[in-house]
DNA sequence: TAGATTGTTAATCGATTAACAATC
DNA sequence: TAGATTGTTAATCGATTAACAATC
C-alpha cells in the first residue's frame, strides 16, 4: 500500500490526539471532532481513514483504541526502529531529550560527536560515541535512522558517512540541504525556513 | 503579490545557498546548479524566479548578490521583525541559541517561562520574563512572532494568551496542534511527525 | 422515521514537470 | 553558428473539497 505523504503525516498526528483522548477517558471520537482538533475538515479525516482501509462500521464515532492500533500497524515496525543522532551540541541534546520516550517503537539509542568532552559519556540519557566509530556502532546497535544536528558546514560529510554506514532514513536539522542516494529516505527539517515562512505571511497579512 | 507556500519556503532556502556561494567567492549560479544543491529541478528554480518577477537577462547564471537582495525585499521586513519564545526548557534554549544571529531581520528578543529559576535572567543571550508579563513585554518590545516551546499540556493556553497579546504569527514546536483566529498565521512544526514519516518510508523501502 | 454520521466518487485546486520558443 | 541556458505556457500529477448515497 502506498499512502500519500500528507496522509502519513496526519496519521501520526491523529494517533497522538487519539492517545490523548484515551488518557482523558474519551474512548470514541467523531470525524468532525478529530478534524477540529487538527484544523482540517472532517472529509479529510474520513478520506485518510478510507485510504488505510479503516472503517468504524458504526455511526458512533471511531473507537480510539482500535484506530490507534490500526495506525500503529501501518506506521510502526513491530520490533521498533533505532535512531542515532549526530552532533551533541545544544540542538542535538535538546532533540534527544525531547524525543526519547515519546514513541515506544522509535528510540534514540546512540549519539555521535567529535568533541572529546562529549564522547564516551552518557548525554541526555544516551551513549555518546566518537563519530569515527559511526559505522561500527550503527551495525552493532542496528541503527537505521539518523538525525543530523551537527554544524551546517559538516552536514554533507556527515550525510555521506551515514549513507556509507548503511543508514536508511535521515532527518536533517541543519540549514544546509544534503543529497543522498535514492534508496535512502531524506526529510529536510529546517527551522530557519519555517520561521521565515511565518514572517513572510505575517508581513503579507499586515499589508492587506 | 501572492506567492505559493512552497515557493516561499524555497526562496528562503535559495537565499541561504546563495549567501554560501558568495562566501565561497562564487558570484553567479546557474539554475541547474541551484537546483542540484536543493534536490529539485532547474525548471522549478526558474519558475519560482519567474513568479517573483526576477530575470537575469543574461545566460551567465543568476547574480547571487542581486538575487539575494530581490528575495530579501520579498521575505524580510525592512525594519526587522521581533520574535518571542515561550518555554525555556531544553528545546526553547536550544532553539534560541541556534536561531539568533542566523537571520539579521529576524531576532528573538525575549523569552518567557514560569519557573522562578529562569525568569528575570538572561538565558541563551535573551532576557527571560515571567509568562504573566507576556502582554506587556510583547507590546513594549514590539514582538509580532512567537515560538511555542512549552510543555505540550500548556500549548493551547499559551496560544490563547499569545493571540490576546496581539501576536501575528506562531511557530508551534509542541506536539499538540493548536487553533488560532484567521488573522494569525500558524505553522505547526512537529518533530515527532517528521520522525515517524521517515520511519514509515524506511519501512516501506525495506519491504519492496 | 429524521437527523447525524460515514464512505466514496467526481470536481476542483495547487504544485510540479514537460515542452518549447527565445536568447546569449 | 551551435550549444547552453532561460522564461513561459500547457499538461500532468497530487492533494483537498464538494456532492451525495448509504447507514445507524
Coordinates of C-alpha atoms (C1' of nucleotides) in Angstrom, one line a residue:
Chain A
X1 CA 0.0 0.0 0.0
X2 CA 1.3 3.4 -1.0
X3 CA 0.0 6.2 1.2
X4 CA 0.3 9.9 0.2
X5 CA 2.9 11.8 2.2
X6 CA 0.4 14.1 3.7
X7 CA -1.8 11.3 4.9
X8 CA 1.2 9.7 6.6
X9 CA 1.9 12.9 8.4
X10 CA -1.7 13.2 9.5
X11 CA -1.9 9.7 10.7
X12 CA 1.0 10.3 13.0
X13 CA -0.9 13.4 14.3
X14 CA -4.2 11.6 14.6
X15 CA -2.6 8.9 16.7
X16 CA -1.2 11.3 19.2
X17 CA -4.5 13.0 19.5
X18 CA -6.3 9.7 20.0
X19 CA -3.8 8.7 22.7
X20 CA -4.6 12.0 24.4
X21 CA -8.3 11.3 24.1
X22 CA -7.9 7.9 25.7
X23 CA -5.8 9.4 28.5
X24 CA -8.7 11.7 29.2
X25 CA -11.2 8.9 29.3
X26 CA -12.7 9.6 25.8
X27 CA -13.0 6.2 24.0
X28 CA -14.8 7.3 20.8
X29 CA -14.3 10.3 18.6
X30 CA -16.3 11.6 15.6
X31 CA -14.5 12.6 12.3
X32 CA -15.6 16.2 12.8
X33 CA -14.1 16.2 16.3
X34 CA -10.8 14.8 15.2
X35 CA -10.8 17.3 12.3
X36 CA -11.5 20.2 14.6
X37 CA -8.5 19.4 16.8
X38 CA -6.3 19.4 13.7
X39 CA -7.7 22.4 11.9
X40 CA -8.8 20.3 8.9
X41 CA -12.1 19.2 7.5
X42 CA -14.0 16.1 8.6
X43 CA -13.9 14.9 5.0
X44 CA -10.2 14.8 5.0
X45 CA -10.1 12.7 8.2
X46 CA -12.6 10.3 6.6
X47 CA -10.7 10.1 3.4
X48 CA -7.4 9.4 5.2
X49 CA -9.1 6.6 7.1
X50 CA -10.6 5.3 3.8
X51 CA -7.1 5.2 2.3
X52 CA -5.9 3.0 5.1
X53 CA -8.9 0.8 4.9
X54 CA -10.3 1.6 8.3
X55 CA -14.0 1.7 8.8
X56 CA -15.9 2.2 12.1
X57 CA -19.0 0.4 10.8
X58 CA -21.0 2.4 13.3
X59 CA -22.2 5.9 13.5
X60 CA -20.9 6.4 17.0
X61 CA -17.5 7.8 16.0
X62 CA -14.3 5.9 15.7
X63 CA -13.0 3.7 18.5
X64 CA -9.9 5.4 19.7
X65 CA -8.1 2.2 20.9
X66 CA -8.9 0.4 17.7
X67 CA -7.8 3.2 15.4
X68 CA -4.6 3.7 17.4
X69 CA -3.8 0.1 16.8
X70 CA -4.6 0.2 13.0
X71 CA -2.4 3.3 12.6
X72 CA 0.4 1.6 14.6
X73 CA 0.3 -1.4 12.3
X74 CA 0.9 1.0 9.4
X75 CA 3.5 3.4 10.9
X76 CA 5.4 1.3 13.3
X77 CA 7.9 -1.5 12.8
X78 CA 6.9 -4.4 15.0
X79 CA 10.4 -4.7 16.6
X80 CA 11.0 -0.9 16.7
X81 CA 13.5 1.2 14.8
X82 CA 16.7 2.5 16.2
X83 CA 17.8 6.1 15.8
X84 CA 21.2 7.8 16.1
X85 CA 21.9 11.5 16.5
X86 CA 25.0 13.1 15.0
X87 CA 26.1 16.2 16.9
X88 CA 25.5 16.7 20.6
X89 CA 25.5 20.5 20.8
X90 CA 22.6 22.4 22.2
X91 CA 20.3 21.2 19.5
X92 CA 21.3 17.6 19.4
X93 CA 21.0 17.3 23.2
X94 CA 17.6 19.0 23.2
X95 CA 16.2 16.9 20.4
X96 CA 17.4 13.7 22.1
X97 CA 15.9 14.6 25.5
X98 CA 12.7 15.8 23.9
X99 CA 12.3 12.8 21.6
X100 CA 13.1 9.8 23.7
X101 CA 10.1 8.3 25.5
X102 CA 7.7 10.0 23.2
X103 CA 7.3 7.0 20.8
X104 CA 7.7 3.5 22.1
X105 CA 8.8 2.0 18.7
X106 CA 11.3 4.7 17.9
X107 CA 14.3 5.3 20.1
X108 CA 17.4 7.3 20.0
X109 CA 20.0 4.6 21.1
X110 CA 23.2 6.4 20.3
X111 CA 24.8 9.8 19.8
X112 CA 27.9 10.9 18.0
X113 CA 30.3 13.8 18.3
X114 CA 33.9 14.6 17.8
X115 CA 34.4 16.7 20.9
X116 CA 36.4 14.6 23.5
X117 CA 34.4 16.2 26.2
X118 CA 31.3 14.7 24.9
X119 CA 32.4 11.2 23.7
X120 CA 32.4 8.1 25.9
X121 CA 29.8 9.6 28.1
X122 CA 26.1 9.4 28.6
X123 CA 24.4 12.6 27.4
X124 CA 20.7 13.2 27.5
X125 CA 20.3 9.6 28.5
X126 CA 22.2 8.2 25.5
X127 CA 25.7 6.8 25.0
X128 CA 27.7 9.3 23.0
X129 CA 30.4 7.8 20.8
X130 CA 33.1 9.3 18.7
X131 CA 32.0 10.0 15.2
X132 CA 34.8 7.9 13.8
X133 CA 33.1 4.8 15.3
X134 CA 29.9 5.5 13.4
X135 CA 29.9 2.5 11.1
X136 CA 30.7 0.1 14.0
X137 CA 28.0 1.4 16.3
X138 CA 25.4 1.6 13.5
X139 CA 26.0 -2.0 12.8
X140 CA 26.3 -3.2 16.4
X141 CA 23.2 -1.3 17.6
X142 CA 21.2 -1.9 14.4
X143 CA 20.6 1.8 13.8
X144 CA 18.5 2.5 10.6
X145 CA 17.6 6.2 11.1
X146 CA 19.8 9.2 11.8
X147 CA 19.2 12.8 12.9
X148 CA 21.8 15.3 11.7
X149 CA 22.3 18.0 14.3
X150 CA 25.9 18.8 13.6
X151 CA 27.3 22.2 12.5
X152 CA 26.0 23.1 9.0
X153 CA 29.5 23.0 7.5
X154 CA 29.8 19.3 8.3
X155 CA 26.3 18.3 7.1
X156 CA 27.2 16.8 3.7
X157 CA 30.2 15.0 5.0
X158 CA 28.1 13.6 7.8
X159 CA 25.4 12.6 5.3
X160 CA 27.9 10.7 3.2
X161 CA 29.3 8.8 6.2
X162 CA 25.8 7.9 7.3
X163 CA 24.9 6.5 3.9
X164 CA 28.2 4.5 3.9
X165 CA 27.3 3.2 7.3
X166 CA 24.0 1.8 5.9
X167 CA 21.6 4.3 7.3
X168 CA 18.2 4.1 5.6
X169 CA 16.5 7.3 6.6
X170 CA 17.7 10.8 7.6
X171 CA 16.1 13.7 9.3
X172 CA 18.3 16.7 8.6
X173 CA 18.1 19.5 11.2
X174 CA 20.9 21.6 9.7
X175 CA 20.2 24.5 7.4
X176 CA 22.2 23.0 4.6
X177 CA 20.3 20.8 2.2
X178 CA 22.0 17.4 1.6
X179 CA 21.9 14.9 -1.1
X180 CA 21.5 11.1 -0.6
X181 CA 21.0 8.1 -2.9
X182 CA 17.5 7.1 -3.9
X183 CA 17.3 4.2 -1.5
X184 CA 17.8 6.5 1.5
X185 CA 14.7 8.5 2.6
X186 CA 15.5 12.1 3.4
X187 CA 13.5 14.7 5.3
X188 CA 14.8 18.2 5.5
X189 CA 13.6 19.8 8.7
X190 CA 14.9 23.3 8.6
X191 CA 13.8 25.7 11.3
X192 CA 15.0 28.9 9.6
X193 CA 12.9 28.2 6.6
X194 CA 9.7 27.9 8.7
X195 CA 10.5 30.9 10.7
X196 CA 10.9 32.9 7.5
X197 CA 7.7 31.5 6.2
X198 CA 5.8 32.7 9.2
X199 CA 7.5 36.1 8.9
X200 CA 6.5 36.3 5.3
X201 CA 2.9 35.6 5.9
X202 CA 2.8 37.9 8.8
X203 CA 4.2 40.6 6.6
X204 CA 1.6 39.8 3.9
X205 CA -1.3 39.9 6.4
X206 CA -0.1 43.3 7.7
X207 CA -0.2 44.7 4.2
X208 CA -3.8 44.0 3.3
Chain B
X1 CA 1.6 39.6 -4.9
X2 CA 0.6 36.2 -3.6
X3 CA 3.3 33.6 -3.7
X4 CA 2.6 29.8 -3.3
X5 CA 3.6 28.5 0.1
X6 CA 6.2 26.1 -1.4
X7 CA 7.8 28.9 -3.3
X8 CA 8.2 30.9 -0.2
X9 CA 9.9 28.0 1.5
X10 CA 12.3 27.5 -1.4
X11 CA 13.1 31.2 -1.7
X12 CA 14.3 31.1 1.9
X13 CA 16.4 28.1 1.1
X14 CA 17.8 29.6 -2.1
X15 CA 18.9 32.7 -0.3
X16 CA 20.9 30.8 2.2
X17 CA 22.5 28.8 -0.5
X18 CA 23.3 32.0 -2.4
X19 CA 24.9 33.5 0.7
X20 CA 27.0 30.4 1.0
X21 CA 28.1 30.8 -2.6
X22 CA 29.1 34.4 -2.1
X23 CA 31.0 33.4 1.0
X24 CA 32.9 30.9 -1.2
X25 CA 33.6 33.5 -3.8
X26 CA 31.1 32.3 -6.3
X27 CA 29.2 35.3 -7.7
X28 CA 27.0 33.7 -10.3
X29 CA 25.0 30.5 -10.3
X30 CA 23.0 28.6 -13.0
X31 CA 19.5 27.4 -12.4
X32 CA 20.6 23.8 -12.7
X33 CA 23.4 24.4 -10.1
X34 CA 20.9 25.9 -7.6
X35 CA 18.5 23.1 -8.4
X36 CA 21.2 20.4 -7.8
X37 CA 22.0 21.8 -4.4
X38 CA 18.3 21.6 -3.4
X39 CA 17.5 18.3 -5.0
X40 CA 14.9 19.8 -7.2
X41 CA 14.7 20.5 -11.0
X42 CA 16.1 23.5 -12.8
X43 CA 12.7 24.2 -14.1
X44 CA 11.3 24.6 -10.7
X45 CA 14.0 27.1 -9.8
X46 CA 13.3 29.1 -12.9
X47 CA 9.6 29.0 -12.3
X48 CA 10.0 30.3 -8.8
X49 CA 12.1 33.2 -10.0
X50 CA 9.5 33.9 -12.7
X51 CA 6.9 34.1 -10.0
X52 CA 8.8 36.7 -8.1
X53 CA 9.5 38.6 -11.3
X54 CA 13.2 38.2 -11.3
X55 CA 15.1 37.7 -14.5
X56 CA 18.8 37.5 -15.1
X57 CA 18.6 38.8 -18.6
X58 CA 21.8 37.0 -19.4
X59 CA 22.8 33.4 -20.0
X60 CA 25.6 33.5 -17.5
X61 CA 23.6 32.4 -14.5
X62 CA 22.0 34.4 -11.8
X63 CA 23.9 37.1 -10.0
X64 CA 23.9 35.9 -6.4
X65 CA 24.1 39.3 -4.8
X66 CA 21.3 40.6 -6.9
X67 CA 19.0 37.6 -6.3
X68 CA 19.7 37.7 -2.5
X69 CA 18.6 41.3 -2.5
X70 CA 15.4 40.6 -4.5
X71 CA 14.5 37.7 -2.2
X72 CA 15.2 39.9 0.8
X73 CA 12.8 42.5 -0.4
X74 CA 10.1 39.9 -0.6
X75 CA 10.8 37.9 2.6
X76 CA 12.1 40.5 5.0
X77 CA 10.5 43.4 6.8
X78 CA 12.7 46.4 6.3
X79 CA 12.8 47.2 10.0
X80 CA 13.1 43.6 11.1
X81 CA 10.6 41.5 13.0
X82 CA 10.9 40.6 16.6
X83 CA 10.3 37.1 18.0
X84 CA 9.5 35.8 21.4
X85 CA 9.9 32.3 22.7
X86 CA 7.6 30.7 25.3
X87 CA 9.2 28.0 27.3
X88 CA 12.9 28.0 28.2
X89 CA 13.4 24.3 28.7
X90 CA 15.9 22.3 26.8
X91 CA 14.1 22.9 23.5
X92 CA 13.4 26.6 24.0
X93 CA 17.0 27.3 24.9
X94 CA 18.5 25.3 22.1
X95 CA 16.2 26.9 19.5
X96 CA 17.0 30.4 20.8
X97 CA 20.7 29.8 20.8
X98 CA 20.5 28.2 17.4
X99 CA 18.3 30.7 15.8
X100 CA 19.7 34.0 16.9
X101 CA 22.3 35.5 14.6
X102 CA 21.2 33.4 11.7
X103 CA 18.9 36.0 10.1
X104 CA 19.6 39.7 10.5
X105 CA 16.0 40.8 10.1
X106 CA 14.5 38.2 12.5
X107 CA 15.6 38.2 16.1
X108 CA 14.5 36.5 19.3
X109 CA 14.3 39.4 21.7
X110 CA 12.5 37.9 24.6
X111 CA 11.8 34.6 26.3
X112 CA 9.1 33.6 28.7
X113 CA 8.8 31.0 31.4
X114 CA 7.0 30.4 34.7
X115 CA 9.9 28.8 36.6
X116 CA 11.4 31.4 39.0
X117 CA 14.8 29.9 38.4
X118 CA 14.6 31.0 34.8
X119 CA 12.8 34.4 35.0
X120 CA 14.5 37.7 35.3
X121 CA 17.7 36.4 33.9
X122 CA 19.4 36.3 30.6
X123 CA 19.2 32.8 29.0
X124 CA 20.7 31.9 25.7
X125 CA 21.5 35.5 25.3
X126 CA 17.9 36.7 25.7
X127 CA 16.0 38.3 28.6
X128 CA 13.7 35.8 30.1
X129 CA 10.5 37.2 31.6
X130 CA 7.7 35.7 33.6
X131 CA 4.9 34.5 31.4
X132 CA 2.4 36.6 33.3
X133 CA 4.2 39.7 31.8
X134 CA 3.7 38.4 28.3
X135 CA 1.3 41.1 27.1
X136 CA 3.4 44.0 28.5
X137 CA 6.6 42.7 27.0
X138 CA 5.1 41.9 23.7
X139 CA 3.8 45.5 23.5
X140 CA 6.9 47.2 24.8
X141 CA 9.4 45.2 22.6
X142 CA 7.1 45.2 19.6
X143 CA 7.0 41.4 19.3
X144 CA 5.0 40.1 16.4
X145 CA 6.0 36.4 16.1
X146 CA 6.1 33.7 18.8
X147 CA 7.7 30.3 19.1
X148 CA 5.9 27.9 21.4
X149 CA 8.3 25.5 23.1
X150 CA 6.5 25.0 26.4
X151 CA 5.2 21.6 27.6
X152 CA 2.5 20.2 25.3
X153 CA -0.2 20.4 28.0
X154 CA 0.2 24.2 28.1
X155 CA 0.2 24.7 24.3
X156 CA -3.4 25.8 23.8
X157 CA -3.4 28.1 26.8
X158 CA -0.2 29.7 25.6
X159 CA -1.6 30.1 22.1
X160 CA -4.6 31.8 23.5
X161 CA -2.5 34.2 25.5
X162 CA -0.3 34.9 22.6
X163 CA -3.3 35.8 20.4
X164 CA -4.7 38.0 23.1
X165 CA -1.3 39.8 23.4
X166 CA -1.5 40.6 19.7
X167 CA 0.9 38.1 18.2
X168 CA 0.5 37.8 14.5
X169 CA 2.4 34.6 13.7
X170 CA 3.2 31.4 15.6
X171 CA 5.6 28.6 15.1
X172 CA 4.4 25.7 17.3
X173 CA 7.1 23.3 18.4
X174 CA 4.9 21.3 20.7
X175 CA 3.3 18.0 19.6
X176 CA -0.2 19.3 20.3
X177 CA -1.9 21.1 17.4
X178 CA -3.3 24.5 18.3
X179 CA -6.1 26.6 16.9
X180 CA -5.8 30.4 16.3
X181 CA -8.0 33.0 14.6
X182 CA -7.8 33.6 10.8
X183 CA -5.7 36.7 11.1
X184 CA -2.9 34.9 12.9
X185 CA -0.6 32.8 10.8
X186 CA 0.2 29.4 12.3
X187 CA 2.9 26.9 11.3
X188 CA 2.9 23.5 13.1
X189 CA 6.5 22.3 13.3
X190 CA 6.2 18.9 14.9
X191 CA 9.4 16.8 15.1
X192 CA 7.6 13.6 16.1
X193 CA 5.5 13.7 13.0
X194 CA 8.6 14.0 10.8
X195 CA 10.5 11.3 12.6
X196 CA 7.5 9.0 12.1
X197 CA 7.3 9.9 8.5
X198 CA 10.9 9.0 8.0
X199 CA 10.3 5.7 9.8
X200 CA 7.3 4.9 7.7
X201 CA 9.2 5.4 4.4
X202 CA 12.2 3.5 5.7
X203 CA 9.8 0.6 6.5
X204 CA 8.2 0.9 3.1
X205 CA 11.5 0.8 1.3
X206 CA 12.6 -2.2 3.3
X207 CA 9.5 -4.1 2.2
X208 CA 10.0 -3.8 -1.6
Chain C
dT1 C1' -38.7 8.0 10.8
dA2 C1' -35.5 12.2 10.7
dG3 C1' -31.0 13.8 11.7
dA4 C1' -26.4 12.9 12.2
dT5 C1' -22.6 10.5 10.5
dT6 C1' -20.0 7.8 7.4
dG7 C1' -17.6 6.2 3.0
dT8 C1' -16.7 7.2 -1.7
dT9 C1' -16.7 9.3 -6.3
dA10 C1' -16.2 13.3 -9.0
dA11 C1' -14.7 18.0 -9.3
dT12 C1' -11.5 21.4 -8.0
dC13 C1' -7.4 23.4 -6.5
dG14 C1' -2.4 23.8 -6.1
dA15 C1' 2.1 22.4 -7.3
dT16 C1' 5.4 20.2 -10.4
dT17 C1' 7.0 18.9 -14.8
dA18 C1' 7.2 18.6 -20.0
dA19 C1' 7.7 21.1 -24.0
dC20 C1' 9.4 24.7 -26.5
dA21 C1' 10.4 29.4 -28.3
dA22 C1' 13.7 33.0 -27.4
dT23 C1' 18.3 34.5 -26.3
dC24 C1' 23.1 34.7 -25.4
Chain D
dT1 C1' 26.6 29.5 -36.0
dA2 C1' 25.6 25.6 -32.4
dG3 C1' 25.1 24.6 -27.7
dA4 C1' 23.7 26.0 -23.4
dT5 C1' 20.6 28.5 -20.8
dT6 C1' 16.5 31.0 -19.8
dG7 C1' 11.4 32.2 -19.3
dT8 C1' 6.8 30.7 -20.0
dT9 C1' 2.7 28.0 -21.4
dA10 C1' 0.4 23.8 -21.4
dA11 C1' 0.0 19.2 -19.4
dT12 C1' 0.3 16.3 -15.6
dC13 C1' 0.4 14.9 -11.1
dG14 C1' -1.0 15.0 -6.2
dA15 C1' -3.9 16.7 -2.6
dT16 C1' -8.2 18.8 -1.0
dT17 C1' -13.0 19.6 -1.1
dA18 C1' -17.9 19.2 -2.9
dA19 C1' -21.5 16.3 -3.5
dC20 C1' -24.1 12.5 -2.4
dA21 C1' -25.8 7.8 -1.5
dA22 C1' -25.8 4.6 2.4
dT23 C1' -26.4 3.7 7.2
dC24 C1' -27.2 3.9 12.1

